Amino acid sequence: MKQKFETRAIHAGCEPDSGTGAIMTPIFQTSTYVQESPGKHKGYDYSRTHNPTRTALEKNIASLEEGKYGLAFSSGMSAITAITHMLSAGDHIICSDDVYGGTFRLFDKVLKKFNLEFDFIDLTSLQSLERHIKNTTKLVWLESPSNPLLKLIDIEATARIAKNRGIVTVVDNTFATPFFQKPLKLGADIVMHSTTKYLNGHSDVIGGALVMNDQELYNKLQFLQNAAGGVPGPFDCFLVLRGIKTLAIRMERHAENALKIAQFLENHPKVRRVIYPGLSSHPQHELAKRQMTGFGGIVTFFIKGGLEAARKFLERVKVFSLAESLGGVESLIEHPAIMTHASLPKEVREKIGISDELIRVSVGIENVDDLIDDLKNALA
Ligand SMILES: *Cc1c(COP(=O)(O)O)cnc(C)c1O
């Protein structure tokens, strides 16, 4: 019988060290490996190409996503960059309109110069997807739940439309994590992660990963990982591997706390609207129940009173830390329009709904009573 998620999170890719029996994967802090005879080695010749600590992490993440192949990167952005290196000038990419700010910046400010063409569209509409596909479309890029508006995209339907036209579907699964959502099983071709967030979970590493099933895609991406060189160091791989061991219990607590906080905010008179896929008020709650097994740890809400009220509230929280990023054990809170999504032009922000009243919360795994008390005091 196939091992369950919690078991694989702890054991997949991790054998006791053959030389010493060490139970934890050693940090192979080496750049090169001694060869017996020219070209004759134990599978490792140079650490940009392969490193044993990284291999363990790559196998582990692949196992969690129920994919065949994993690749680890020095950041989420370098994982995204590797995918874009598969493209050629003239190719067209369809991307969901409220993607991670850094993804938008890379596509819009860097890759357009290389004559790649992008359409940023509302992928919650399958008609809109169909309408934007061209002969040159090579990639559909989506995040679900999206950041920061927690819109859901039907991964299965999107991937089916793309696959029929020979287009590769990439899902940034950073928010949901494989504990709550498995895009490859829904038909996506590549899953991308910023391991900086939930997978590592302790706000002390920057890292990225890709997982896929298709061997040809893997060969291309592994070639690009080595050719472009955005690889993580062995110590970072060790830290992410260690973080992942507790992913299952962390995600359970993140989601449990997030639902309670979403319910508290939904009933607060100073809150205009709360967005959380686990609330029945979420417009895509049914889709969330269908494609996810839990609703994650991110809650967003609109505070009444404009920028002034948002600023005052954010200055007053004490348990929540006012900071960018998400997915760590500690609760973070932020203002997307000024902080994480400042790289989006104001017109784009307003068009998609990132207003000055929008606040994003990354709910940590502290005691939820302390978190709710903190919000209550800051709102008062
Ligand atoms: C953080 C993040 C990224 C970028 O990852 P880095 O590790 O910061 O390079 C991409 N997508 C999402 C959804 C993220 O939250």
PDB file of C-alpha atoms in Angstrom, residues 163-369:
ATOM      1  CA  LYS A 163      -3.827  20.010 -23.085  1.00  0.00           C
ATOM      2  CA  ASN A 164      -6.198  19.734 -26.080  1.00  0.00           C
ATOM      3  CA  ARG A 165      -4.188  22.509 -27.756  1.00  0.00           C
ATOM      4  CA  GLY A 166      -0.767  21.133 -26.758  1.00  0.00           C
ATOM      5  CA  ILE A 167      -0.249  23.942 -24.210  1.00  0.00           C
ATOM      6  CA  VAL A 168       1.631  23.339 -20.939  1.00  0.00           C
ATOM      7  CA  THR A 169      -0.246  24.219 -17.736  1.00  0.00           C
ATOM      8  CA  VAL A 170       1.760  25.402 -14.744  1.00  0.00           C
ATOM      9  CA  VAL A 171       0.179  25.750 -11.304  1.00  0.00           C
ATOM     10  CA  ASP A 172       1.884  27.792  -8.594  1.00  0.00           C
ATOM     11  CA  ASN A 173       0.788  25.678  -5.619  1.00  0.00           C
ATOM     12  CA  THR A 174       2.556  27.754  -2.967  1.00  0.00           C
ATOM     13  CA  PHE A 175      -0.637  28.835  -1.147  1.00  0.00           C
ATOM     14  CA  ALA A 176      -2.472  25.511  -1.008  1.00  0.00           C
ATOM     15  CA  THR A 177       0.565  23.194  -0.635  1.00  0.00           C
ATOM     16  CA  PRO A 178       0.312  19.524  -1.677  1.00  0.00           C
ATOM     17  CA  PHE A 179      -1.327  18.809   1.676  1.00  0.00           C
ATOM     18  CA  PHE A 180      -4.499  20.556   0.449  1.00  0.00           C
ATOM     19  CA  GLN A 181      -4.248  20.448  -3.360  1.00  0.00           C
ATOM     20  CA  LYS A 182      -2.502  18.230  -5.933  1.00  0.00           C
ATOM     21  CA  PRO A 183      -2.491  19.976  -9.325  1.00  0.00           C
ATOM     22  CA  LEU A 184      -0.757  17.110 -11.192  1.00  0.00           C
ATOM     23  CA  LYS A 185      -3.618  14.788 -10.268  1.00  0.00           C
ATOM     24  CA  LEU A 186      -6.017  17.444 -11.647  1.00  0.00           C
ATOM     25  CA  GLY A 187      -4.187  17.376 -14.995  1.00  0.00           C
ATOM     26  CA  ALA A 188      -1.577  20.165 -14.673  1.00  0.00           C
ATOM     27  CA  ASP A 189       1.828  19.516 -16.264  1.00  0.00           C
ATOM     28  CA  ILE A 190       4.088  21.342 -13.810  1.00  0.00           C
ATOM     29  CA  VAL A 191       3.643  22.328 -10.167  1.00  0.00           C
ATOM     30  CA  MET A 192       5.725  25.234  -8.955  1.00  0.00           C
ATOM     31  CA  HIS A 193       6.512  26.162  -5.336  1.00  0.00           C
ATOM     32  CA  SER A 194       8.097  28.928  -3.416  1.00  0.00           C
ATOM     33  CA  THR A 195       9.422  26.603  -0.690  1.00  0.00           C
ATOM     34  CA  THR A 196      10.159  29.835   1.191  1.00  0.00           C
ATOM     35  CA  LYS A 197       6.540  29.712   2.373  1.00  0.00           C
ATOM     36  CA  TYR A 198       4.659  26.720   3.824  1.00  0.00           C
ATOM     37  CA  LEU A 199       6.974  23.913   2.707  1.00  0.00           C
ATOM     38  CA  ASN A 200       9.880  25.258   4.735  1.00  0.00           C
ATOM     39  CA  GLY A 201       7.429  26.927   7.089  1.00  0.00           C
ATOM     40  CA  HIS A 202       9.850  28.655   9.461  1.00  0.00           C
ATOM     41  CA  SER A 203      10.624  31.940   7.646  1.00  0.00           C
ATOM     42  CA  ASP A 204      14.343  31.215   7.468  1.00  0.00           C
ATOM     43  CA  VAL A 205      15.003  30.087   3.869  1.00  0.00           C
ATOM     44  CA  ILE A 206      14.421  31.360   0.327  1.00  0.00           C
ATOM     45  CA  GLY A 207      13.825  28.441  -2.036  1.00  0.00           C
ATOM     46  CA  GLY A 208      11.801  27.080  -4.931  1.00  0.00           C
ATOM     47  CA  ALA A 209      10.793  23.795  -6.523  1.00  0.00           C
ATOM     48  CA  LEU A 210       9.174  22.244  -9.592  1.00  0.00           C
ATOM     49  CA  VAL A 211       7.448  18.855  -9.865  1.00  0.00           C
ATOM     50  CA  MET A 212       6.297  17.061 -13.021  1.00  0.00           C
ATOM     51  CA  ASN A 213       5.413  13.615 -14.389  1.00  0.00           C
ATOM     52  CA  ASP A 214       6.524  13.906 -17.999  1.00  0.00           C
ATOM     53  CA  GLN A 215      10.082  12.704 -18.552  1.00  0.00           C
ATOM     54  CA  GLU A 216      10.703  14.970 -21.543  1.00  0.00           C
ATOM     55  CA  LEU A 217       9.653  18.045 -19.536  1.00  0.00           C
ATOM     56  CA  TYR A 218      11.868  16.892 -16.676  1.00  0.00           C
ATOM     57  CA  ASN A 219      14.877  16.431 -18.972  1.00  0.00           C
ATOM     58  CA  LYS A 220      14.408  19.944 -20.386  1.00  0.00           C
ATOM     59  CA  LEU A 221      13.992  21.547 -16.970  1.00  0.00           C
ATOM     60  CA  GLN A 222      16.847  19.625 -15.381  1.00  0.00           C
ATOM     61  CA  PHE A 223      19.064  20.738 -18.275  1.00  0.00           C
ATOM     62  CA  LEU A 224      17.947  24.357 -17.670  1.00  0.00           C
ATOM     63  CA  GLN A 225      18.425  24.070 -13.890  1.00  0.00           C
ATOM     64  CA  ASN A 226      22.060  23.159 -14.559  1.00  0.00           C
ATOM     65  CA  ALA A 227      22.557  25.446 -17.559  1.00  0.00           C
ATOM     66  CA  ALA A 228      21.183  28.598 -15.904  1.00  0.00           C
ATOM     67  CA  GLY A 229      22.354  27.556 -12.433  1.00  0.00           C
ATOM     68  CA  GLY A 230      19.677  28.814 -10.019  1.00  0.00           C
ATOM     69  CA  VAL A 231      20.313  26.002  -7.559  1.00  0.00           C
ATOM     70  CA  PRO A 232      19.896  26.041  -3.763  1.00  0.00           C
ATOM     71  CA  GLY A 233      22.796  25.422  -1.403  1.00  0.00           C
ATOM     72  CA  PRO A 234      22.855  22.172   0.597  1.00  0.00           C
ATOM     73  CA  PHE A 235      22.179  23.890   3.920  1.00  0.00           C
ATOM     74  CA  ASP A 236      18.990  25.462   2.555  1.00  0.00           C
ATOM     75  CA  CYS A 237      17.935  22.060   1.164  1.00  0.00           C
ATOM     76  CA  PHE A 238      18.478  20.546   4.613  1.00  0.00           C
ATOM     77  CA  LEU A 239      16.352  23.248   6.262  1.00  0.00           C
ATOM     78  CA  VAL A 240      13.466  22.810   3.801  1.00  0.00           C
ATOM     79  CA  LEU A 241      13.599  19.016   4.237  1.00  0.00           C
ATOM     80  CA  ARG A 242      13.439  19.501   7.998  1.00  0.00           C
ATOM     81  CA  GLY A 243      10.533  21.926   7.678  1.00  0.00           C
ATOM     82  CA  ILE A 244       8.548  19.573   5.479  1.00  0.00           C
ATOM     83  CA  LYS A 245       8.593  16.850   8.136  1.00  0.00           C
ATOM     84  CA  THR A 246       5.951  18.807  10.074  1.00  0.00           C
ATOM     85  CA  LEU A 247       4.053  20.154   7.037  1.00  0.00           C
ATOM     86  CA  ALA A 248       0.929  18.059   7.633  1.00  0.00           C
ATOM     87  CA  ILE A 249       0.336  19.080  11.237  1.00  0.00           C
ATOM     88  CA  ARG A 250       1.263  22.674  10.526  1.00  0.00           C
ATOM     89  CA  MET A 251      -1.210  22.921   7.646  1.00  0.00           C
ATOM     90  CA  GLU A 252      -3.995  21.421   9.742  1.00  0.00           C
ATOM     91  CA  ARG A 253      -3.450  24.071  12.407  1.00  0.00           C
ATOM     92  CA  HIS A 254      -2.990  26.922   9.886  1.00  0.00           C
ATOM     93  CA  ALA A 255      -6.352  26.042   8.313  1.00  0.00           C
ATOM     94  CA  GLU A 256      -8.169  25.535  11.624  1.00  0.00           C
ATOM     95  CA  ASN A 257      -6.957  28.921  12.928  1.00  0.00           C
ATOM     96  CA  ALA A 258      -7.659  30.643   9.594  1.00  0.00           C
ATOM     97  CA  LEU A 259     -11.284  29.500   9.528  1.00  0.00           C
ATOM     98  CA  LYS A 260     -11.876  30.753  13.091  1.00  0.00           C
ATOM     99  CA  ILE A 261     -10.285  34.112  12.259  1.00  0.00           C
ATOM    100  CA  ALA A 262     -12.281  34.412   9.025  1.00  0.00           C
ATOM    101  CA  GLN A 263     -15.495  33.751  10.966  1.00  0.00           C
ATOM    102  CA  PHE A 264     -14.538  36.288  13.639  1.00  0.00           C
ATOM    103  CA  LEU A 265     -13.785  38.966  11.028  1.00  0.00           C
ATOM    104  CA  GLU A 266     -16.945  38.210   9.069  1.00  0.00           C
ATOM    105  CA  ASN A 267     -19.000  39.113  12.156  1.00  0.00           C
ATOM    106  CA  HIS A 268     -17.062  42.281  13.016  1.00  0.00           C
ATOM    107  CA  PRO A 269     -18.816  45.630  12.351  1.00  0.00           C
ATOM    108  CA  LYS A 270     -15.606  47.357  11.190  1.00  0.00           C
ATOM    109  CA  VAL A 271     -14.966  44.763   8.495  1.00  0.00           C
ATOM    110  CA  ARG A 272     -16.556  45.261   5.084  1.00  0.00           C
ATOM    111  CA  ARG A 273     -15.917  41.819   3.592  1.00  0.00           C
ATOM    112  CA  VAL A 274     -13.842  38.690   4.293  1.00  0.00           C
ATOM    113  CA  ILE A 275     -12.399  36.378   1.652  1.00  0.00           C
ATOM    114  CA  TYR A 276     -11.518  32.805   2.640  1.00  0.00           C
ATOM    115  CA  PRO A 277     -12.225  29.753   0.459  1.00  0.00           C
ATOM    116  CA  GLY A 278     -13.466  27.859   3.523  1.00  0.00           C
ATOM    117  CA  LEU A 279     -16.350  30.300   4.152  1.00  0.00           C
ATOM    118  CA  SER A 280     -19.682  29.497   2.519  1.00  0.00           C
ATOM    119  CA  SER A 281     -19.777  33.195   1.523  1.00  0.00           C
ATOM    120  CA  HIS A 282     -16.776  32.657  -0.795  1.00  0.00           C
ATOM    121  CA  PRO A 283     -18.169  32.793  -4.356  1.00  0.00           C
ATOM    122  CA  GLN A 284     -16.246  29.637  -5.281  1.00  0.00           C
ATOM    123  CA  HIS A 285     -16.710  27.657  -2.074  1.00  0.00           C
ATOM    124  CA  GLU A 286     -18.100  24.701  -4.045  1.00  0.00           C
ATOM    125  CA  LEU A 287     -15.054  24.602  -6.335  1.00  0.00           C
ATOM    126  CA  ALA A 288     -12.824  24.873  -3.263  1.00  0.00           C
ATOM    127  CA  LYS A 289     -14.504  21.806  -1.769  1.00  0.00           C
ATOM    128  CA  ARG A 290     -14.098  19.944  -5.055  1.00  0.00           C
ATOM    129  CA  GLN A 291     -10.442  20.614  -5.827  1.00  0.00           C
ATOM    130  CA  MET A 292      -8.954  21.176  -2.371  1.00  0.00           C
ATOM    131  CA  THR A 293      -8.984  19.022   0.750  1.00  0.00           C
ATOM    132  CA  GLY A 294      -8.600  22.059   3.025  1.00  0.00           C
ATOM    133  CA  PHE A 295      -8.634  25.819   2.591  1.00  0.00           C
ATOM    134  CA  GLY A 296      -5.199  26.985   3.683  1.00  0.00           C
ATOM    135  CA  GLY A 297      -3.922  29.633   6.068  1.00  0.00           C
ATOM    136  CA  ILE A 298      -4.391  32.899   4.179  1.00  0.00           C
ATOM    137  CA  VAL A 299      -7.344  35.179   4.924  1.00  0.00           C
ATOM    138  CA  THR A 300      -7.930  38.550   3.292  1.00  0.00           C
ATOM    139  CA  PHE A 301     -10.426  41.213   4.299  1.00  0.00           C
ATOM    140  CA  PHE A 302     -11.508  44.765   3.552  1.00  0.00           C
ATOM    141  CA  ILE A 303     -11.490  47.093   6.539  1.00  0.00           C
ATOM    142  CA  LYS A 304     -13.972  49.979   6.631  1.00  0.00           C
ATOM    143  CA  GLY A 305     -12.515  53.519   6.586  1.00  0.00           C
ATOM    144  CA  GLY A 306      -9.996  53.557   3.721  1.00  0.00           C
ATOM    145  CA  LEU A 307      -6.208  53.767   3.890  1.00  0.00           C
ATOM    146  CA  GLU A 308      -6.254  55.702   7.170  1.00  0.00           C
ATOM    147  CA  ALA A 309      -8.168  52.947   8.998  1.00  0.00           C
ATOM    148  CA  ALA A 310      -5.993  50.240   7.445  1.00  0.00           C
ATOM    149  CA  ARG A 311      -2.799  52.014   8.500  1.00  0.00           C
ATOM    150  CA  LYS A 312      -3.976  52.560  12.092  1.00  0.00           C
ATOM    151  CA  PHE A 313      -5.094  48.951  12.435  1.00  0.00           C
ATOM    152  CA  LEU A 314      -1.800  47.604  11.058  1.00  0.00           C
ATOM    153  CA  GLU A 315       0.206  49.776  13.460  1.00  0.00           C
ATOM    154  CA  ARG A 316      -1.753  48.450  16.431  1.00  0.00           C
ATOM    155  CA  VAL A 317      -1.459  44.664  16.070  1.00  0.00           C
ATOM    156  CA  LYS A 318       0.982  43.091  18.525  1.00  0.00           C
ATOM    157  CA  VAL A 319       0.950  39.305  18.070  1.00  0.00           C
ATOM    158  CA  PHE A 320       0.716  39.614  14.282  1.00  0.00           C
ATOM    159  CA  SER A 321       3.903  40.979  12.724  1.00  0.00           C
ATOM    160  CA  LEU A 322       3.572  43.575   9.985  1.00  0.00           C
ATOM    161  CA  ALA A 323       5.672  41.945   7.262  1.00  0.00           C
ATOM    162  CA  GLU A 324       5.694  40.632   3.698  1.00  0.00           C
ATOM    163  CA  SER A 325       5.855  36.895   3.016  1.00  0.00           C
ATOM    164  CA  LEU A 326       3.625  34.164   4.410  1.00  0.00           C
ATOM    165  CA  GLY A 327       3.480  30.517   5.354  1.00  0.00           C
ATOM    166  CA  GLY A 328       5.620  30.553   8.496  1.00  0.00           C
ATOM    167  CA  VAL A 329       4.606  29.311  11.935  1.00  0.00           C
ATOM    168  CA  GLU A 330       4.185  32.927  13.090  1.00  0.00           C
ATOM    169  CA  SER A 331       1.234  35.088  12.064  1.00  0.00           C
ATOM    170  CA  LEU A 332       1.968  37.893   9.601  1.00  0.00           C
ATOM    171  CA  ILE A 333      -0.225  40.704   8.396  1.00  0.00           C
ATOM    172  CA  GLU A 334       0.279  43.097   5.506  1.00  0.00           C
ATOM    173  CA  HIS A 335      -1.142  45.726   3.181  1.00  0.00           C
ATOM    174  CA  PRO A 336      -0.910  44.376  -0.413  1.00  0.00           C
ATOM    175  CA  ALA A 337      -1.375  47.730  -2.205  1.00  0.00           C
ATOM    176  CA  ILE A 338       1.606  49.303  -0.398  1.00  0.00           C
ATOM    177  CA  MET A 339       3.695  46.199   0.321  1.00  0.00           C
ATOM    178  CA  THR A 340       3.580  42.919  -1.654  1.00  0.00           C
ATOM    179  CA  HIS A 341       1.702  44.151  -4.705  1.00  0.00           C
ATOM    180  CA  ALA A 342       3.294  47.586  -5.137  1.00  0.00           C
ATOM    181  CA  SER A 343       4.955  46.307  -8.345  1.00  0.00           C
ATOM    182  CA  LEU A 344       1.503  46.102  -9.972  1.00  0.00           C
ATOM    183  CA  PRO A 345       0.542  49.400 -11.666  1.00  0.00           C
ATOM    184  CA  LYS A 346      -2.191  51.251  -9.716  1.00  0.00           C
ATOM    185  CA  GLU A 347      -4.721  50.862 -12.584  1.00  0.00           C
ATOM    186  CA  VAL A 348      -4.168  47.098 -12.624  1.00  0.00           C
ATOM    187  CA  ARG A 349      -4.490  46.888  -8.828  1.00  0.00           C
ATOM    188  CA  GLU A 350      -7.741  48.818  -8.886  1.00  0.00           C
ATOM    189  CA  LYS A 351      -9.113  46.860 -11.824  1.00  0.00           C
ATOM    190  CA  ILE A 352      -8.646  43.521 -10.084  1.00  0.00           C
ATOM    191  CA  GLY A 353      -9.744  44.727  -6.631  1.00  0.00           C
ATOM    192  CA  ILE A 354      -6.574  45.293  -4.585  1.00  0.00           C
ATOM    193  CA  SER A 355      -7.882  48.432  -2.883  1.00  0.00           C
ATOM    194  CA  ASP A 356      -6.400  50.488  -0.037  1.00  0.00           C
ATOM    195  CA  GLU A 357      -8.808  48.758   2.375  1.00  0.00           C
ATOM    196  CA  LEU A 358      -7.486  45.281   1.577  1.00  0.00           C
ATOM    197  CA  ILE A 359      -5.511  43.501   4.279  1.00  0.00           C
ATOM    198  CA  ARG A 360      -3.856  40.071   3.936  1.00  0.00           C
ATOM    199  CA  VAL A 361      -3.287  37.812   6.905  1.00  0.00           C
ATOM    200  CA  SER A 362      -1.003  34.769   6.971  1.00  0.00           C
ATOM    201  CA  VAL A 363      -2.447  32.941   9.946  1.00  0.00           C
ATOM    202  CA  GLY A 364       0.219  31.179  11.997  1.00  0.00           C
ATOM    203  CA  ILE A 365      -0.043  28.243  14.365  1.00  0.00           C
ATOM    204  CA  GLU A 366      -0.143  30.200  17.636  1.00  0.00           C
ATOM    205  CA  ASN A 367      -3.118  29.761  19.974  1.00  0.00           C
ATOM    206  CA  VAL A 368      -6.053  31.152  18.030  1.00  0.00           C
ATOM    207  CA  ASP A 369      -7.518  32.941  21.103  1.00  0.00           C
TER     208      ASP A 369
END
